[in-house]
Coordinates of C-alpha atoms (C1' of nucleotides) in Angstrom, one line a residue:
Chain Y
M27 CA 15.1 24.5 0.0
A28 CA 16.2 27.2 -2.3
R29 CA 19.9 27.1 -2.8
D30 CA 19.9 30.8 -2.6
G31 CA 17.1 33.3 -2.3
S32 CA 16.9 34.2 -5.8
T33 CA 13.3 34.2 -7.6
R34 CA 14.5 31.4 -9.8
E35 CA 15.0 28.9 -7.0
L36 CA 11.7 30.1 -5.2
L37 CA 9.8 29.4 -8.5
L38 CA 11.6 25.9 -8.5
D39 CA 10.7 25.5 -4.8
A40 CA 7.0 26.2 -5.7
Y41 CA 6.9 24.0 -8.7
V42 CA 8.3 21.1 -6.6
A43 CA 5.9 21.8 -3.8
L44 CA 2.8 21.9 -6.2
L45 CA 3.9 18.6 -7.9
I46 CA 4.3 16.8 -4.6
E47 CA 1.3 18.2 -3.0
E48 CA -1.3 18.5 -5.7
G49 CA 0.2 16.5 -8.5
E50 CA 1.3 17.3 -12.0
R51 CA -2.2 18.3 -13.4
A52 CA -2.1 21.2 -10.8
A53 CA 1.3 22.3 -11.7
T54 CA 0.1 25.0 -14.0
V55 CA 2.4 28.0 -15.1
Q56 CA -0.1 30.3 -13.2
A57 CA -0.3 28.2 -10.2
V58 CA 3.3 28.1 -9.8
A59 CA 3.8 31.8 -10.1
D60 CA 1.1 32.3 -7.6
R61 CA 2.7 30.0 -5.2
A62 CA 6.0 31.6 -5.4
G63 CA 4.3 35.2 -5.2
V64 CA 5.3 36.4 -8.4
S65 CA 3.2 37.2 -11.6
K66 CA 3.0 34.8 -14.5
G67 CA 5.0 37.1 -16.5
G68 CA 7.8 37.0 -13.8
L69 CA 7.9 33.4 -14.1
L70 CA 8.3 33.4 -17.8
Y71 CA 11.2 36.0 -17.6
H72 CA 13.1 33.1 -15.6
F73 CA 11.9 30.0 -17.4
G74 CA 10.7 30.8 -21.0
S75 CA 8.4 28.1 -21.3
K76 CA 6.9 25.2 -19.0
A77 CA 9.4 23.0 -20.8
D78 CA 12.2 25.4 -19.4
L79 CA 10.7 25.2 -15.9
E80 CA 10.9 21.3 -16.3
A81 CA 14.4 21.6 -17.4
G82 CA 15.4 23.7 -14.5
L83 CA 14.1 21.2 -12.0
I84 CA 15.9 18.4 -13.8
E85 CA 19.1 20.4 -13.7
R86 CA 18.6 21.0 -9.8
F87 CA 18.0 17.4 -9.3
L88 CA 21.2 16.6 -11.2
A89 CA 23.1 19.1 -9.1
F90 CA 21.7 17.6 -5.8
G91 CA 22.4 14.2 -6.9
A92 CA 25.9 14.6 -8.1
E93 CA 26.4 16.3 -4.5
D94 CA 25.0 13.4 -2.8
V95 CA 27.2 11.0 -4.6
E96 CA 30.5 13.1 -3.9
A97 CA 29.5 12.9 -0.1
L98 CA 28.6 9.3 -0.1
L99 CA 32.3 8.8 -1.7
R100 CA 33.6 10.5 1.4
A101 CA 31.4 8.9 4.0
D102 CA 32.9 6.2 6.1
D103 CA 29.9 4.0 5.9
I104 CA 28.8 4.3 2.3
V105 CA 25.6 2.1 2.9
E106 CA 24.3 3.7 5.9
A107 CA 24.9 7.1 4.4
F108 CA 23.1 6.2 1.2
L109 CA 20.0 4.6 2.9
R110 CA 19.9 7.6 5.3
S111 CA 19.8 10.1 2.4
S112 CA 17.1 8.1 0.6
I113 CA 14.9 8.0 3.9
A114 CA 15.3 12.1 4.5
V115 CA 11.9 12.7 3.0
D116 CA 12.4 16.6 3.8
S117 CA 15.6 17.2 2.2
G118 CA 15.6 19.5 -1.2
F119 CA 17.1 16.4 -2.9
D120 CA 14.3 14.1 -1.9
R121 CA 11.7 16.5 -2.7
A122 CA 13.2 17.2 -6.0
T123 CA 13.2 13.5 -6.5
V124 CA 9.6 12.9 -5.7
A125 CA 8.7 15.7 -8.0
L126 CA 10.5 14.4 -10.7
V127 CA 9.0 10.9 -10.1
R128 CA 5.8 12.6 -11.1
L129 CA 7.1 14.1 -14.3
A130 CA 8.8 11.1 -15.4
Q131 CA 5.4 9.3 -15.6
L132 CA 4.3 11.6 -18.2
P133 CA 4.2 10.7 -21.9
T134 CA 6.8 13.7 -22.3
G135 CA 8.9 12.3 -19.3
G136 CA 11.8 11.3 -21.2
P137 CA 14.4 13.8 -20.1
A138 CA 13.0 13.4 -16.3
R139 CA 13.5 9.6 -16.8
A140 CA 17.0 9.7 -18.2
A141 CA 18.3 12.1 -15.3
M142 CA 16.9 9.6 -12.8
Q143 CA 18.7 6.8 -14.3
R144 CA 21.8 8.9 -14.6
I145 CA 21.7 9.3 -10.7
D146 CA 20.7 5.7 -9.9
D147 CA 23.6 4.6 -12.1
A148 CA 26.1 6.9 -10.2
Y149 CA 24.8 5.5 -7.0
A150 CA 24.9 2.1 -7.9
S151 CA 28.3 2.2 -9.4
A152 CA 29.6 4.2 -6.3
I153 CA 28.5 1.6 -3.8
A154 CA 29.4 -1.5 -6.2
E155 CA 33.0 0.1 -6.3
R156 CA 33.2 0.6 -2.5
L157 CA 31.7 -2.9 -1.6
G158 CA 33.2 -4.7 -4.3
D159 CA 29.9 -6.5 -4.6
E160 CA 27.6 -5.5 -7.6
E161 CA 24.6 -7.8 -6.6
L162 CA 24.6 -6.2 -3.0
A163 CA 24.8 -2.7 -4.5
H164 CA 22.0 -3.6 -6.8
A165 CA 19.9 -4.8 -3.9
I166 CA 20.3 -1.8 -1.7
V167 CA 19.4 0.5 -4.8
L168 CA 16.5 -1.4 -5.4
M169 CA 15.3 -1.2 -1.7
S170 CA 15.9 2.5 -1.7
D171 CA 13.8 2.7 -5.0
G172 CA 11.1 1.1 -3.3
I173 CA 11.4 4.0 -0.4
Y174 CA 11.0 6.4 -3.2
L175 CA 7.7 4.7 -4.6
R176 CA 6.2 5.0 -1.3
S177 CA 7.1 8.5 -1.0
A178 CA 5.8 9.2 -4.4
M179 CA 2.5 7.9 -3.4
G180 CA 2.5 9.9 0.0
A181 CA 2.5 6.8 1.8
L182 CA 5.7 7.2 3.7
D183 CA 5.2 8.2 7.4
P184 CA 7.9 10.5 8.4
A185 CA 7.6 9.5 12.1
R186 CA 8.4 5.9 11.1
A187 CA 11.3 6.8 8.7
E188 CA 13.9 6.1 11.3
A189 CA 12.3 2.6 12.0
E190 CA 12.2 1.8 8.5
L191 CA 16.0 2.8 8.0
E192 CA 17.2 0.5 10.9
S193 CA 15.3 -2.3 9.3
I194 CA 16.7 -1.8 5.9
L195 CA 20.3 -1.3 7.4
A196 CA 19.9 -4.6 9.2
I197 CA 18.8 -6.4 5.9
A198 CA 21.9 -4.8 4.2
R199 CA 24.4 -5.9 7.1
R200 CA 23.1 -9.3 6.5
L201 CA 24.0 -9.3 3.1
G202 CA 27.3 -8.3 4.1
A203 CA 27.5 -4.6 3.8
Chain A
M25 CA -6.6 -8.7 -20.2
A26 CA -10.3 -8.7 -19.9
R27 CA -11.4 -10.9 -17.5
D28 CA -14.4 -11.9 -19.6
G29 CA -15.5 -10.1 -23.0
S30 CA -18.1 -7.6 -21.5
T31 CA -17.9 -4.0 -22.3
R32 CA -17.5 -3.4 -18.7
E33 CA -14.2 -5.0 -18.7
L34 CA -13.2 -3.5 -22.3
L35 CA -13.6 -0.2 -20.4
L36 CA -11.4 -0.9 -17.6
D37 CA -8.8 -2.4 -20.2
A38 CA -9.1 1.1 -22.0
Y39 CA -8.7 3.2 -18.7
V40 CA -5.7 1.2 -17.8
A41 CA -4.0 1.4 -21.2
L42 CA -4.6 5.2 -21.0
L43 CA -3.2 5.7 -17.5
I44 CA -0.1 3.7 -18.5
E45 CA 0.6 5.0 -21.9
E46 CA -0.8 8.6 -21.6
G47 CA -0.7 9.5 -17.9
E48 CA -3.6 10.3 -15.8
R49 CA -4.1 13.7 -17.7
A50 CA -5.2 11.9 -20.8
A51 CA -7.6 9.3 -19.4
T52 CA -10.7 11.7 -19.7
V53 CA -14.0 9.9 -19.7
Q54 CA -14.3 10.5 -23.5
A55 CA -10.9 9.2 -24.4
V56 CA -11.5 5.9 -22.1
A57 CA -15.1 5.5 -23.9
D58 CA -13.1 6.2 -27.3
R59 CA -10.5 3.7 -26.8
A60 CA -13.0 1.1 -25.7
G61 CA -15.1 1.6 -29.0
V62 CA -18.3 2.9 -27.0
S63 CA -19.7 6.3 -26.5
K64 CA -19.3 8.4 -23.5
G65 CA -23.1 7.6 -22.7
G66 CA -22.1 4.1 -22.9
L67 CA -19.4 4.3 -20.4
L68 CA -21.6 6.2 -18.2
Y69 CA -24.0 3.3 -18.4
H70 CA -21.5 1.0 -16.9
F71 CA -19.8 3.3 -14.6
G72 CA -21.9 6.3 -13.3
S73 CA -19.0 8.8 -13.2
K74 CA -15.2 8.9 -13.4
A75 CA -15.0 8.1 -9.7
D76 CA -16.9 5.0 -10.1
L77 CA -14.7 4.0 -12.9
E78 CA -11.6 4.4 -10.6
A79 CA -13.4 2.4 -8.1
G80 CA -14.0 -0.3 -10.6
L81 CA -10.3 -0.3 -11.4
I82 CA -9.4 -0.7 -7.5
E83 CA -11.8 -3.5 -7.4
R84 CA -10.2 -5.2 -10.3
F85 CA -6.9 -4.7 -8.7
L86 CA -8.0 -6.3 -5.2
A87 CA -9.5 -9.4 -6.8
F88 CA -6.3 -9.8 -9.0
G89 CA -4.3 -9.2 -5.8
A90 CA -6.3 -11.7 -3.8
E91 CA -6.0 -14.3 -6.4
D92 CA -2.1 -13.5 -6.7
V93 CA -1.7 -13.9 -2.8
E94 CA -3.6 -17.4 -2.9
A95 CA -1.4 -18.7 -5.6
L96 CA 1.7 -17.6 -3.7
L97 CA 0.4 -19.5 -0.6
R98 CA 0.1 -22.6 -3.1
A99 CA 3.5 -22.3 -4.5
D100 CA 6.6 -24.4 -3.4
D101 CA 8.9 -21.4 -3.4
I102 CA 7.0 -18.3 -2.2
V103 CA 9.9 -16.0 -3.0
E104 CA 10.5 -17.0 -6.5
A105 CA 6.7 -16.9 -7.2
F106 CA 6.3 -13.5 -5.8
L107 CA 9.1 -12.1 -7.6
R108 CA 8.3 -13.6 -10.9
S109 CA 4.8 -12.1 -10.5
S110 CA 6.5 -8.8 -9.7
I111 CA 8.6 -8.7 -12.9
A112 CA 5.8 -10.0 -15.5
V113 CA 5.2 -6.6 -16.6
D114 CA 2.3 -7.6 -19.0
S115 CA 0.0 -9.6 -17.0
G116 CA -3.2 -7.9 -16.3
F117 CA -2.3 -7.6 -12.7
D118 CA 0.8 -5.8 -13.3
R119 CA -0.9 -3.5 -15.6
A120 CA -3.7 -2.7 -13.1
T121 CA -0.8 -2.0 -10.3
V122 CA 1.2 0.4 -12.7
A123 CA -2.2 2.4 -13.5
L124 CA -2.9 2.4 -9.8
V125 CA 0.4 3.7 -9.0
R126 CA -0.4 6.8 -11.2
L127 CA -4.0 7.5 -9.6
A128 CA -2.4 6.8 -5.9
Q129 CA -0.4 9.9 -6.7
L130 CA -3.2 12.2 -7.2
P131 CA -4.6 14.2 -4.2
T132 CA -7.8 12.2 -4.5
G133 CA -6.0 9.2 -4.7
G134 CA -6.6 7.8 -1.1
P135 CA -8.6 4.9 -2.2
A136 CA -6.0 3.7 -4.5
R137 CA -3.1 4.2 -1.9
A138 CA -5.2 2.0 0.6
A139 CA -6.0 -0.5 -1.9
M140 CA -2.3 -1.0 -2.8
Q141 CA -1.3 -0.7 0.8
R142 CA -3.7 -3.9 1.8
I143 CA -2.4 -5.9 -0.9
D144 CA 1.3 -5.0 -0.1
D145 CA 0.5 -6.1 3.6
A146 CA -1.1 -9.3 2.3
Y147 CA 2.1 -10.1 0.5
A148 CA 4.3 -9.2 3.4
S149 CA 2.5 -11.3 5.9
A150 CA 2.1 -14.2 3.3
I151 CA 6.1 -14.3 2.8
A152 CA 6.9 -13.6 6.6
E153 CA 4.7 -16.2 7.7
R154 CA 6.2 -19.0 5.2
L155 CA 9.8 -17.9 6.0
G156 CA 9.5 -17.1 9.5
D157 CA 11.6 -14.0 8.9
E158 CA 9.8 -10.5 9.0
E159 CA 12.9 -8.7 8.0
L160 CA 13.4 -10.8 5.0
A161 CA 9.9 -10.5 3.9
H162 CA 10.1 -6.9 4.3
A163 CA 13.3 -6.6 2.1
I164 CA 11.7 -8.7 -0.6
V165 CA 8.4 -6.6 -0.8
L166 CA 10.7 -3.4 -0.8
M167 CA 12.7 -4.7 -3.6
S168 CA 9.7 -5.7 -5.7
D169 CA 8.3 -2.0 -5.0
G170 CA 11.3 -0.7 -6.4
I171 CA 10.8 -2.8 -9.7
Y172 CA 7.3 -1.3 -9.8
L173 CA 8.7 2.2 -9.4
R174 CA 10.7 1.5 -12.7
S175 CA 7.8 -0.2 -14.5
A176 CA 5.6 3.0 -13.4
M177 CA 8.1 5.3 -15.0
G178 CA 8.3 3.4 -18.1
A179 CA 11.8 2.4 -17.5
L180 CA 11.7 -1.4 -17.4
D181 CA 13.1 -3.0 -20.4
P182 CA 10.9 -6.4 -20.6
A183 CA 14.0 -7.9 -22.4
R184 CA 16.0 -7.3 -19.3
A185 CA 13.3 -8.5 -16.9
E186 CA 14.5 -12.2 -16.7
A187 CA 17.8 -11.0 -16.1
E188 CA 16.6 -8.8 -13.2
L189 CA 14.7 -11.4 -11.7
E190 CA 17.7 -13.9 -11.5
S191 CA 19.7 -11.1 -9.7
I192 CA 17.1 -10.3 -7.1
L193 CA 16.6 -14.0 -6.6
A194 CA 20.2 -14.5 -5.8
I195 CA 20.1 -11.6 -3.4
A196 CA 17.0 -13.2 -1.8
R197 CA 18.9 -16.5 -1.5
R198 CA 22.0 -14.7 0.1
L199 CA 19.3 -13.3 2.6
G200 CA 18.4 -16.9 3.3
A201 CA 15.2 -17.3 1.3
Chain I
dG16 C1' 17.7 44.0 -15.0
dT17 C1' 13.7 42.5 -12.8
dC18 C1' 9.7 42.4 -12.6
dT19 C1' 4.0 43.8 -12.3
dA20 C1' -0.1 44.1 -14.6
dT21 C1' -3.3 43.2 -18.2
dA22 C1' -5.1 41.6 -22.4
dC23 C1' -4.8 38.7 -26.0
dT24 C1' -4.5 34.1 -29.3
dG25 C1' -5.3 29.3 -30.2
dA26 C1' -5.6 24.7 -28.5
dG27 C1' -7.9 21.4 -25.9
dA28 C1' -11.1 19.7 -22.6
dT29 C1' -15.2 19.9 -20.1
dA30 C1' -20.5 20.1 -19.4
dG31 C1' -25.1 20.5 -20.1
dA32 C1' -28.9 20.6 -23.6
dC33 C1' -31.2 18.8 -26.9
Chain P
dG3 C1' -24.8 11.1 -29.9
dT4 C1' -24.1 15.6 -31.5
dC5 C1' -23.9 20.8 -30.8
dT6 C1' -22.4 24.6 -28.3
dA7 C1' -20.9 27.3 -24.6
dT8 C1' -17.7 27.7 -21.5
dC9 C1' -13.1 27.1 -19.3
dT10 C1' -8.3 26.5 -18.3
dC11 C1' -3.9 26.6 -19.9
dA12 C1' 0.4 27.9 -22.5
dG13 C1' 2.3 31.1 -24.6
dT14 C1' 2.9 36.2 -26.4
dA15 C1' 2.8 40.8 -26.2
dT16 C1' 2.9 45.6 -24.3
dA17 C1' 3.6 49.3 -21.2
dG18 C1' 5.5 50.7 -17.2
dA19 C1' 7.4 50.3 -12.0
dC20 C1' 11.6 50.0 -9.3

DNA sequence: GTCTATACTGAGATAGAC
DNA sequence: GTCTATCTCAGTATAGAC
């Protein structure tokens, strides 16, 4: 999950894991440090404040997202590539996304919301440009968002993810993708 | 919003409003009571505990949901009726839904998740039965879920809701609904 | 430079007693 | 329905290990 083995990345991993598994309330600075196996002071050496930690997570999400959009633009079948990346619930990007969904819902979640909007828009325009069909691209992104809602609620069964993917792909095909 | 003017309903209204506007963290028993204009003791007269309050919200959600499914089954155009009710971000049902999305994400959110799943399934089978197309019904419910994700993140602009509805309806029509 | 360990402040929530 | 004691958390500070 960590992009390298640095403590900074381990701290972000721990933050993501806590947000996903125990919710925003449990993701205190102390809990994140404990989970990463460093002291609280150690965390605050890398991230000066909790807001800084959140900013670090947003930065990671945006980096992952930009990579993902790049990969999408190189894929033969952009729709399958997009939906497959939506359903891959264990990738670092997906975990970062679900964690960010939690933060986006807080009163202070403005930056998280803006980051998600930015990536969503990048996806939508990449797909729309390739397919030449804005409406279709919109539908595909919206269905992907639906999957993320279920992921965020912990309601997505990884065992059924492949079947889900096939089902949505079939729908996309019917729409002309 | 309240189904009648009773204190019980006012307390649920206050709970919903706090969950939506300030997040789960801010929705303490004291804060809910304050917002409803009653004392903490007054709240605890109607709901014996915070868990009871949550159960009351789930009950309200299920009642709204059952009504909505009933109305759907009576509608001429089930798809338009469903999507229109998804996008009506200010109805009591939508507010209850967005509030419940917050609770569903907590470690203790099992009952909330189960309730949402129950209503989602009821929608999917009502639409599938009417259209005779399970895949199409699935796509429509998934797009509706996507809208709820944006609502839950506070990212849905009510002014653009009607345009959004038209866009999704057009997609549904292309799928044969 | 990257931490650990410890201890403190101040804000805000919580829980119970009365 | 208020009062009080307690708790948790963010953030700061310090001194020192590797």
